[in-house]
Coordinates of N, CA and C and ligand atoms in Angstrom, one line a residue:
M354 N 224.1 218.0 240.4 CA 224.1 216.7 241.1 C 224.3 216.9 242.6
L355 N 223.4 216.3 243.4 CA 223.4 216.5 244.8 C 224.2 215.3 245.4
G356 N 225.3 215.6 246.1 CA 226.0 214.5 246.7 C 227.0 213.9 245.7
S357 N 227.7 212.8 246.2 CA 228.8 212.3 245.4 C 228.4 211.3 244.3
S358 N 227.2 210.6 244.5 CA 226.8 209.6 243.5 C 225.6 210.2 242.7
P359 N 225.6 209.9 241.4 CA 224.5 210.5 240.6 C 223.2 209.8 240.9
V360 N 223.2 208.7 241.6 CA 221.9 207.9 241.7 C 221.1 208.4 242.8
L361 N 220.0 209.3 242.5 CA 219.1 209.7 243.5 C 217.8 208.8 243.3
A362 N 217.4 208.6 242.1 CA 216.2 207.9 241.8 C 216.5 206.5 241.2
N363 N 215.7 205.5 241.4 CA 215.9 204.2 240.9 C 214.5 203.7 240.5
V364 N 214.4 202.7 239.6 CA 213.2 202.1 239.2 C 213.2 200.6 239.5
I365 N 212.3 200.2 240.4 CA 212.2 198.7 240.7 C 211.2 198.0 239.8
D366 N 211.6 196.9 239.2 CA 210.7 196.0 238.6 C 210.1 195.2 239.7
F367 N 208.8 195.5 240.1 CA 208.2 194.8 241.2 C 208.2 193.3 241.1
S368 N 208.0 192.8 239.9 CA 207.9 191.4 239.7 C 209.2 190.6 239.7
S369 N 210.3 191.2 239.4 CA 211.6 190.5 239.3 C 212.5 191.0 240.4
G370 N 212.3 192.2 240.9 CA 213.2 192.8 241.9 C 214.3 193.6 241.2
A371 N 214.5 193.5 239.9 CA 215.6 194.2 239.2 C 215.5 195.7 239.4
L372 N 216.7 196.3 239.5 CA 216.8 197.8 239.7 C 217.3 198.4 238.4
S373 N 216.8 199.6 238.0 CA 217.3 200.2 236.8 C 218.8 200.7 237.0
E374 N 219.1 201.1 238.2 CA 220.4 201.5 238.6 C 221.0 200.6 239.6
V375 N 221.8 199.6 239.2 CA 222.3 198.6 240.1 C 223.8 198.7 240.3
G376 N 224.2 198.5 241.6 CA 225.6 198.5 241.9 C 226.2 197.2 242.1
E377 N 225.4 196.3 242.8 CA 226.0 194.9 243.0 C 224.8 194.0 243.0
V378 N 225.0 192.7 242.6 CA 224.0 191.7 242.6 C 224.6 190.5 243.4
L379 N 224.0 190.1 244.5 CA 224.4 188.9 245.2 C 223.6 187.7 244.8
L380 N 224.3 186.6 244.6 CA 223.6 185.4 244.2 C 223.8 184.3 245.2
R381 N 222.8 183.7 245.7 CA 222.9 182.6 246.7 C 222.3 181.3 246.1
R382 N 223.2 180.3 246.0 CA 222.7 179.0 245.5 C 222.5 178.0 246.7
V383 N 221.9 176.9 246.4 CA 221.8 175.9 247.5 C 223.1 175.6 248.1
S384 N 224.2 175.5 247.4 CA 225.5 175.1 247.9 C 226.0 176.2 248.9
D385 N 225.5 177.4 248.9 CA 225.9 178.4 249.9 C 225.1 178.3 251.2
L386 N 224.1 177.5 251.1 CA 223.1 177.5 252.3 C 222.9 176.1 252.9
V387 N 223.7 175.1 252.4 CA 223.5 173.7 252.8 C 223.3 173.5 254.3
L388 N 224.2 174.2 255.1 CA 224.2 174.0 256.6 C 223.0 174.7 257.3
L389 N 222.3 175.5 256.5 CA 221.1 176.2 257.1 C 219.8 175.4 257.0
F390 N 219.8 174.5 256.1 CA 218.5 173.8 255.9 C 218.5 172.6 256.9
G391 N 217.3 172.3 257.3 CA 217.1 171.2 258.3 C 217.6 169.8 257.7
D392 N 217.2 169.6 256.5 CA 217.6 168.3 255.8 C 218.8 168.6 255.0
K393 N 220.0 168.4 255.7 CA 221.3 168.8 255.0 C 221.6 167.8 253.9
A394 N 221.1 166.5 254.1 CA 221.4 165.5 253.0 C 220.7 165.9 251.7
A395 N 219.4 166.3 251.9 CA 218.6 166.7 250.7 C 219.3 168.0 250.1
A396 N 219.8 168.9 250.9 CA 220.5 170.1 250.4 C 221.7 169.7 249.6
E397 N 222.5 168.7 250.1 CA 223.7 168.3 249.5 C 223.4 167.7 248.1
V398 N 222.3 166.9 248.0 CA 221.9 166.3 246.7 C 221.6 167.4 245.7
L399 N 220.8 168.4 246.2 CA 220.5 169.5 245.2 C 221.7 170.2 244.8
A400 N 222.6 170.5 245.8 CA 223.8 171.3 245.5 C 224.7 170.6 244.5
E401 N 224.8 169.3 244.7 CA 225.7 168.5 243.8 C 225.0 168.3 242.4
G402 N 223.7 168.5 242.3 CA 223.0 168.4 241.1 C 222.9 169.7 240.4
D403 N 221.7 170.2 240.2 CA 221.5 171.5 239.5 C 222.0 172.7 240.3
N404 N 222.1 172.6 241.6 CA 222.6 173.7 242.4 C 221.8 175.0 242.1
P405 N 220.5 174.9 242.2 CA 219.7 176.1 241.8 C 220.0 177.4 242.6
V406 N 219.7 178.5 242.0 CA 219.8 179.8 242.7 C 218.6 179.9 243.6
V407 N 218.8 180.1 244.9 CA 217.7 180.2 245.9 C 217.2 181.7 245.9
Y408 N 218.2 182.6 246.0 CA 217.8 184.0 246.0 C 218.9 184.9 245.4
Q409 N 218.4 186.1 245.0 CA 219.3 187.2 244.6 C 219.0 188.5 245.3
V410 N 220.0 189.3 245.5 CA 219.8 190.6 246.2 C 220.4 191.6 245.2
F411 N 219.6 192.7 244.9 CA 220.0 193.7 244.0 C 220.2 195.0 244.8
L412 N 221.4 195.5 244.8 CA 221.8 196.7 245.6 C 222.1 197.8 244.6
P413 N 221.7 199.0 244.9 CA 222.0 200.2 244.1 C 223.4 200.6 244.3
P414 N 224.0 201.5 243.4 CA 225.3 202.1 243.7 C 225.2 202.8 245.0
E415 N 226.2 202.6 245.9 CA 226.2 203.2 247.2 C 226.3 204.7 247.1
R416 N 225.4 205.4 247.7 CA 225.4 206.9 247.7 C 226.4 207.5 248.6
E417 N 226.5 207.0 249.8 CA 227.3 207.6 250.9 C 228.1 206.6 251.6
P418 N 229.1 206.0 250.9 CA 229.9 204.9 251.5 C 230.5 205.3 252.8
G419 N 230.4 204.4 253.8 CA 231.1 204.6 255.1 C 230.4 205.6 256.0
R420 N 229.3 206.2 255.6 CA 228.6 207.2 256.4 C 227.6 206.5 257.3
P421 N 227.8 206.4 258.6 CA 226.9 205.6 259.5 C 225.5 206.0 259.4
E422 N 225.2 207.3 259.2 CA 223.9 207.9 259.2 C 223.1 207.5 257.9
A423 N 223.8 207.0 256.9 CA 223.2 206.7 255.6 C 222.1 205.6 255.8
L424 N 221.2 205.6 254.8 CA 220.2 204.5 254.7 C 220.6 203.7 253.5
L425 N 220.6 202.4 253.6 CA 220.8 201.5 252.5 C 219.5 200.9 252.1
Y426 N 219.4 200.5 250.8 CA 218.2 199.7 250.4 C 218.6 198.6 249.4
A427 N 217.7 197.7 249.3 CA 218.0 196.6 248.3 C 216.6 195.9 248.0
T428 N 216.6 195.2 246.9 CA 215.5 194.3 246.6 C 216.0 192.9 246.7
T429 N 215.2 192.0 247.1 CA 215.5 190.5 247.2 C 214.5 189.8 246.4
V430 N 214.9 188.8 245.6 CA 214.0 187.9 245.0 C 214.3 186.5 245.5
I431 N 213.4 185.8 246.1 CA 213.6 184.4 246.5 C 212.8 183.5 245.5
Y432 N 213.4 182.6 244.8 CA 212.7 181.8 243.8 C 211.9 180.7 244.5
P433 N 210.9 180.2 243.9 CA 210.1 179.1 244.5 C 210.9 177.8 244.5
G434 N 210.8 177.1 245.6 CA 211.5 175.8 245.7 C 211.6 175.3 247.1
K435 N 212.0 174.1 247.3 CA 212.1 173.5 248.7 C 213.3 172.6 248.8
V436 N 213.8 172.5 250.0 CA 214.8 171.5 250.3 C 214.1 170.5 251.3
G437 N 213.8 169.3 250.8 CA 212.9 168.5 251.6 C 211.6 169.2 251.7
D438 N 211.1 169.4 252.9 CA 209.8 170.1 253.1 C 210.0 171.6 253.6
E439 N 211.3 172.0 253.5 CA 211.6 173.4 253.9 C 211.7 174.3 252.7
Y440 N 210.9 175.4 252.8 CA 210.9 176.3 251.6 C 212.3 177.0 251.4
F441 N 212.5 177.4 250.2 CA 213.7 178.2 249.9 C 213.6 179.5 250.7
M442 N 214.8 179.9 251.2 CA 214.8 181.0 252.2 C 216.2 181.7 252.2
T443 N 216.2 182.9 252.8 CA 217.5 183.6 252.9 C 218.3 183.1 254.1
K444 N 219.6 183.4 254.2 CA 220.4 183.0 255.3 C 219.7 183.5 256.6
G445 N 219.4 184.8 256.6 CA 218.9 185.4 257.8 C 220.0 186.0 258.7
H446 N 219.7 187.0 259.4 CA 220.8 187.7 260.2 C 220.2 188.5 261.3
F447 N 221.0 188.8 262.4 CA 220.8 189.9 263.3 C 221.6 191.0 262.7
H448 N 221.3 192.3 263.2 CA 222.2 193.4 262.8 C 223.3 193.4 263.9
V449 N 224.5 193.7 263.4 CA 225.7 193.8 264.4 C 225.4 194.9 265.4
E450 N 224.9 196.1 264.9 CA 224.4 197.1 265.8 C 222.9 196.8 266.0
G451 N 222.7 196.0 267.1 CA 221.4 195.4 267.3 C 220.3 196.3 267.5
E452 N 220.5 197.6 267.8 CA 219.4 198.5 268.0 C 218.9 199.0 266.7
C453 N 219.5 198.7 265.6 CA 219.0 199.2 264.3 C 217.9 198.3 263.7
P454 N 216.7 198.9 263.5 CA 215.6 198.2 262.9 C 215.7 198.2 261.3
E455 N 214.7 197.8 260.7 CA 214.6 197.7 259.2 C 213.2 197.7 258.8
V456 N 212.9 198.1 257.5 CA 211.6 198.1 257.0 C 211.5 197.2 255.7
Y457 N 210.6 196.3 255.6 CA 210.4 195.5 254.5 C 209.1 195.9 253.8
L458 N 209.1 195.8 252.5 CA 207.8 196.0 251.7 C 207.8 194.9 250.6
G459 N 206.7 194.1 250.7 CA 206.5 193.0 249.6 C 206.1 193.7 248.3
T460 N 206.6 193.1 247.2 CA 206.2 193.7 245.9 C 205.6 192.6 245.0
A461 N 205.9 191.3 245.2 CA 205.4 190.2 244.4 C 205.5 188.9 245.1
G462 N 204.6 188.0 244.7 CA 204.6 186.6 245.3 C 204.1 186.5 246.7
R463 N 204.4 185.4 247.3 CA 203.9 185.1 248.6 C 205.0 184.6 249.5
G464 N 205.2 185.3 250.6 CA 206.3 184.9 251.5 C 205.9 184.9 252.9
M465 N 206.9 184.6 253.7 CA 206.8 184.8 255.2 C 208.1 185.4 255.7
L466 N 207.9 186.3 256.6 CA 209.1 186.9 257.3 C 209.2 186.3 258.7
L467 N 210.3 185.5 258.9 CA 210.5 184.8 260.2 C 211.3 185.7 261.0
L468 N 210.7 186.1 262.2 CA 211.4 187.0 263.1 C 211.7 186.3 264.4
M469 N 212.9 186.5 265.0 CA 213.3 185.8 266.2 C 214.0 186.8 267.1
D470 N 213.6 186.9 268.4 CA 214.4 187.7 269.3 C 215.5 186.9 269.9
R471 N 216.3 187.6 270.8 CA 217.5 186.9 271.4 C 217.2 185.7 272.2
H472 N 215.9 185.6 272.7 CA 215.5 184.5 273.5 C 214.9 183.3 272.7
G473 N 214.9 183.5 271.4 CA 214.3 182.5 270.5 C 212.8 182.6 270.4
R474 N 212.2 183.6 270.9 CA 210.8 183.8 270.6 C 210.6 184.2 269.2
A475 N 209.7 183.6 268.5 CA 209.6 183.8 267.0 C 208.2 184.1 266.6
E476 N 208.1 184.7 265.4 CA 206.8 185.0 264.8 C 207.0 185.0 263.3
A477 N 206.1 184.4 262.6 CA 206.1 184.3 261.1 C 205.0 185.3 260.6
V478 N 205.5 186.3 259.8 CA 204.5 187.3 259.3 C 204.3 187.0 257.8
P479 N 203.1 186.7 257.4 CA 202.8 186.5 256.0 C 203.0 187.8 255.2
M480 N 203.6 187.7 254.0 CA 203.9 188.9 253.2 C 203.4 188.6 251.8
Q481 N 202.9 189.7 251.2 CA 202.6 189.7 249.7 C 202.8 191.1 249.2
A482 N 202.5 191.3 247.9 CA 202.6 192.7 247.4 C 201.9 193.7 248.3
G483 N 202.5 194.7 248.7 CA 201.9 195.7 249.5 C 202.1 195.6 251.0
T484 N 202.5 194.4 251.5 CA 202.7 194.2 252.9 C 204.0 195.0 253.4
V485 N 203.8 195.8 254.4 CA 205.0 196.5 255.0 C 205.2 196.0 256.4
V486 N 206.4 195.6 256.7 CA 206.7 195.1 258.0 C 207.9 195.8 258.6
Y487 N 207.7 196.2 259.9 CA 208.8 196.8 260.6 C 209.5 195.7 261.4
V488 N 210.8 195.6 261.1 CA 211.6 194.6 261.7 C 212.2 195.3 263.0
P489 N 211.8 194.8 264.2 CA 212.2 195.6 265.4 C 213.7 195.4 265.7
P490 N 214.3 196.2 266.5 CA 215.7 196.1 266.9 C 215.9 194.7 267.6
E491 N 217.1 194.2 267.6 CA 217.5 193.0 268.3 C 216.7 191.8 267.8
T492 N 216.3 191.8 266.5 CA 215.4 190.7 266.0 C 216.0 190.2 264.7
A493 N 216.4 188.9 264.8 CA 216.9 188.2 263.5 C 215.7 188.1 262.5
H494 N 216.1 188.3 261.2 CA 215.1 188.2 260.2 C 215.5 187.3 259.0
R495 N 214.6 186.5 258.6 CA 214.8 185.6 257.5 C 213.5 185.6 256.7
T496 N 213.6 185.6 255.4 CA 212.4 185.5 254.5 C 212.4 184.2 253.8
V497 N 211.2 183.8 253.5 CA 210.9 182.4 253.0 C 209.9 182.6 251.8
N498 N 210.1 181.9 250.7 CA 209.1 181.9 249.7 C 208.2 180.7 249.9
V499 N 206.9 181.0 250.2 CA 205.9 179.9 250.4 C 205.0 179.8 249.2
G500 N 205.3 180.4 248.1 CA 204.4 180.3 246.9 C 205.0 179.5 245.8
D501 N 204.4 179.6 244.6 CA 205.0 178.9 243.5 C 205.5 179.9 242.4
A502 N 205.7 181.1 242.8 CA 206.3 182.2 241.9 C 207.3 182.9 242.7
P503 N 208.2 183.7 242.1 CA 209.2 184.5 242.8 C 208.5 185.3 243.9
F504 N 209.1 185.4 245.1 CA 208.7 186.2 246.1 C 209.7 187.4 246.2
V505 N 209.2 188.6 246.0 CA 210.1 189.8 245.9 C 209.7 190.8 247.0
F506 N 210.8 191.4 247.6 CA 210.5 192.5 248.6 C 211.6 193.5 248.5
F507 N 211.3 194.6 249.1 CA 212.2 195.8 249.2 C 212.5 196.0 250.6
A508 N 213.8 196.4 251.0 CA 214.2 196.6 252.3 C 215.0 197.9 252.5
V509 N 214.8 198.6 253.6 CA 215.6 199.8 253.9 C 216.1 199.6 255.3
W510 N 217.4 199.9 255.5 CA 218.1 199.8 256.8 C 219.2 200.8 257.0
P511 N 219.6 201.1 258.2 CA 220.7 202.0 258.4 C 222.0 201.4 258.0
E512 N 222.9 202.2 257.4 CA 224.2 201.7 257.0 C 225.0 201.1 258.2
K513 N 224.8 201.7 259.3 CA 225.7 201.3 260.5 C 225.2 200.0 261.1
A514 N 224.0 199.4 260.6 CA 223.5 198.2 261.2 C 224.5 197.0 261.1
G515 N 225.1 196.8 259.9 CA 225.9 195.7 259.7 C 225.2 194.4 259.8
H516 N 225.7 193.3 259.2 CA 225.0 192.0 259.2 C 225.8 191.0 260.0
D517 N 225.1 190.4 261.0 CA 225.7 189.3 261.8 C 225.1 188.0 261.3
Y518 N 225.9 187.3 260.4 CA 225.5 186.0 259.9 C 226.0 184.9 260.8
Q519 N 227.0 185.2 261.6 CA 227.7 184.2 262.4 C 226.8 183.5 263.4
S520 N 226.0 184.3 264.1 CA 225.2 183.7 265.2 C 224.1 182.8 264.6
I521 N 223.6 183.1 263.4 CA 222.7 182.2 262.7 C 223.4 181.0 262.2
A522 N 224.6 181.2 261.6 CA 225.3 180.0 261.2 C 225.6 179.0 262.3
A523 N 225.9 179.6 263.5 CA 226.3 178.8 264.7 C 225.1 178.2 265.3
H524 N 224.0 178.9 265.5 CA 222.8 178.5 266.3 C 221.5 178.3 265.5
G525 N 221.5 178.8 264.3 CA 220.2 178.7 263.5 C 219.1 179.6 264.1
F526 N 217.9 179.3 263.5 CA 216.7 180.0 264.1 C 216.0 179.0 265.0
S527 N 215.2 179.5 265.9 CA 214.5 178.6 266.8 C 213.4 177.9 266.2
H528 N 212.9 178.4 265.0 CA 211.8 177.8 264.3 C 212.1 177.7 262.8
R529 N 211.5 176.8 262.1 CA 211.6 176.7 260.7 C 210.2 176.8 260.1
I530 N 210.2 177.2 258.8 CA 208.9 177.2 258.1 C 208.9 176.1 257.0
L531 N 208.0 175.2 257.3 CA 207.9 174.0 256.5 C 206.6 173.9 255.8
E532 N 206.5 173.1 254.7 CA 205.3 172.8 254.1 C 204.7 171.6 254.7
E533 N 203.4 171.7 255.2 CA 202.7 170.5 255.7 C 201.3 170.5 255.1
H534 N 201.0 169.4 254.5 CA 199.7 169.3 253.8 C 199.5 170.5 252.9
G535 N 200.5 170.9 252.2 CA 200.4 171.9 251.1 C 200.4 173.3 251.7
R536 N 200.5 173.5 253.0 CA 200.5 174.8 253.6 C 201.7 175.1 254.4
P537 N 202.1 176.4 254.5 CA 203.3 176.7 255.3 C 202.9 176.7 256.8
V538 N 203.8 176.1 257.6 CA 203.6 176.1 259.1 C 204.9 176.4 259.7
M539 N 204.8 177.1 260.9 CA 206.1 177.4 261.6 C 206.2 176.3 262.7
V540 N 207.3 175.6 262.7 CA 207.6 174.5 263.6 C 208.8 174.8 264.4
S541 N 208.9 174.3 265.7 CA 210.1 174.6 266.4 C 211.3 173.8 265.9
N542 N 212.5 174.3 266.0 CA 213.7 173.6 265.6 C 214.4 173.0 266.7
P543 N 214.3 171.6 266.8 CA 214.8 170.9 268.0 C 216.3 171.1 268.2
D544 N 217.0 171.5 267.1 CA 218.5 171.7 267.2 C 218.9 173.0 267.7
W545 N 217.9 174.0 267.9 CA 218.3 175.3 268.3 C 218.7 175.4 269.8
R546 N 219.8 176.0 270.1 CA 220.2 176.3 271.4 C 220.4 177.8 271.6
Q547 N 219.9 178.3 272.7 CA 220.1 179.7 273.0 C 221.6 180.0 273.2
P548 N 222.1 181.0 272.4 CA 223.6 181.3 272.5 C 224.0 181.7 273.9
Ligands
S6P502 C1 219.5 193.7 254.8 C2 218.1 193.1 254.4 C3 218.0 192.3 253.1 C4 218.8 191.0 253.1 C5 218.5 190.1 252.0 C6 219.2 188.8 252.0 O1 219.6 194.2 256.1 O2 217.7 192.4 255.5 O3 218.4 193.1 252.1 O4 220.2 191.2 253.2 O5 217.1 189.9 252.0 O6 219.1 188.1 253.2 P1 220.5 187.8 254.0 O7 220.0 187.2 255.3 O8 221.2 186.8 253.1 O9 221.3 189.1 254.1
ZN503 ZN1 218.7 193.2 257.9

């Protein structure tokens, strides 16, 4: 056995995101995300009703806990759905160590990766199975399911990156991805203020 953890290889189910060797599964429901959606009243109604699962993150057993040079990886599955006209999405975050980039690989479904720099400049990158996207340093990243099936992707990032959810909770993203006339469009968020 090389290293402290037995898990060197893993098998990803590309269509569900499930890992054969799983350490932790994170579950995010609408009630966890109410304040992030533009239509908070619609989010409250959903949260108080079925409170559907918006996304799950599958993490392997950690190989090198606490080692800053380590690489971490995970799969995420975002289920299809909307709050008002805003697609189901992840919380989104900057990395605490802002110079740390990340790589995403789509494995199933149709999504968009919403990227935003510190000045609020944003870009929405379409993703599907096989799409690889490099998330640059100092760039907040949020994924959105714009299809009618689960959107699944794989991500790799440095352990030392850390997740800054606070600045997104406080200021949001400068843009949102909404459905208009049956298609995803990126629109500016009038409530966004530069921190
Ligand atoms: C971690 C990477 C992903 C996300 C996951 C959930 O750096 O970007 O694994 O953690 O997609 O998104 P969030 O914004 O809730 O962490
Ligand atoms: Zn990240």
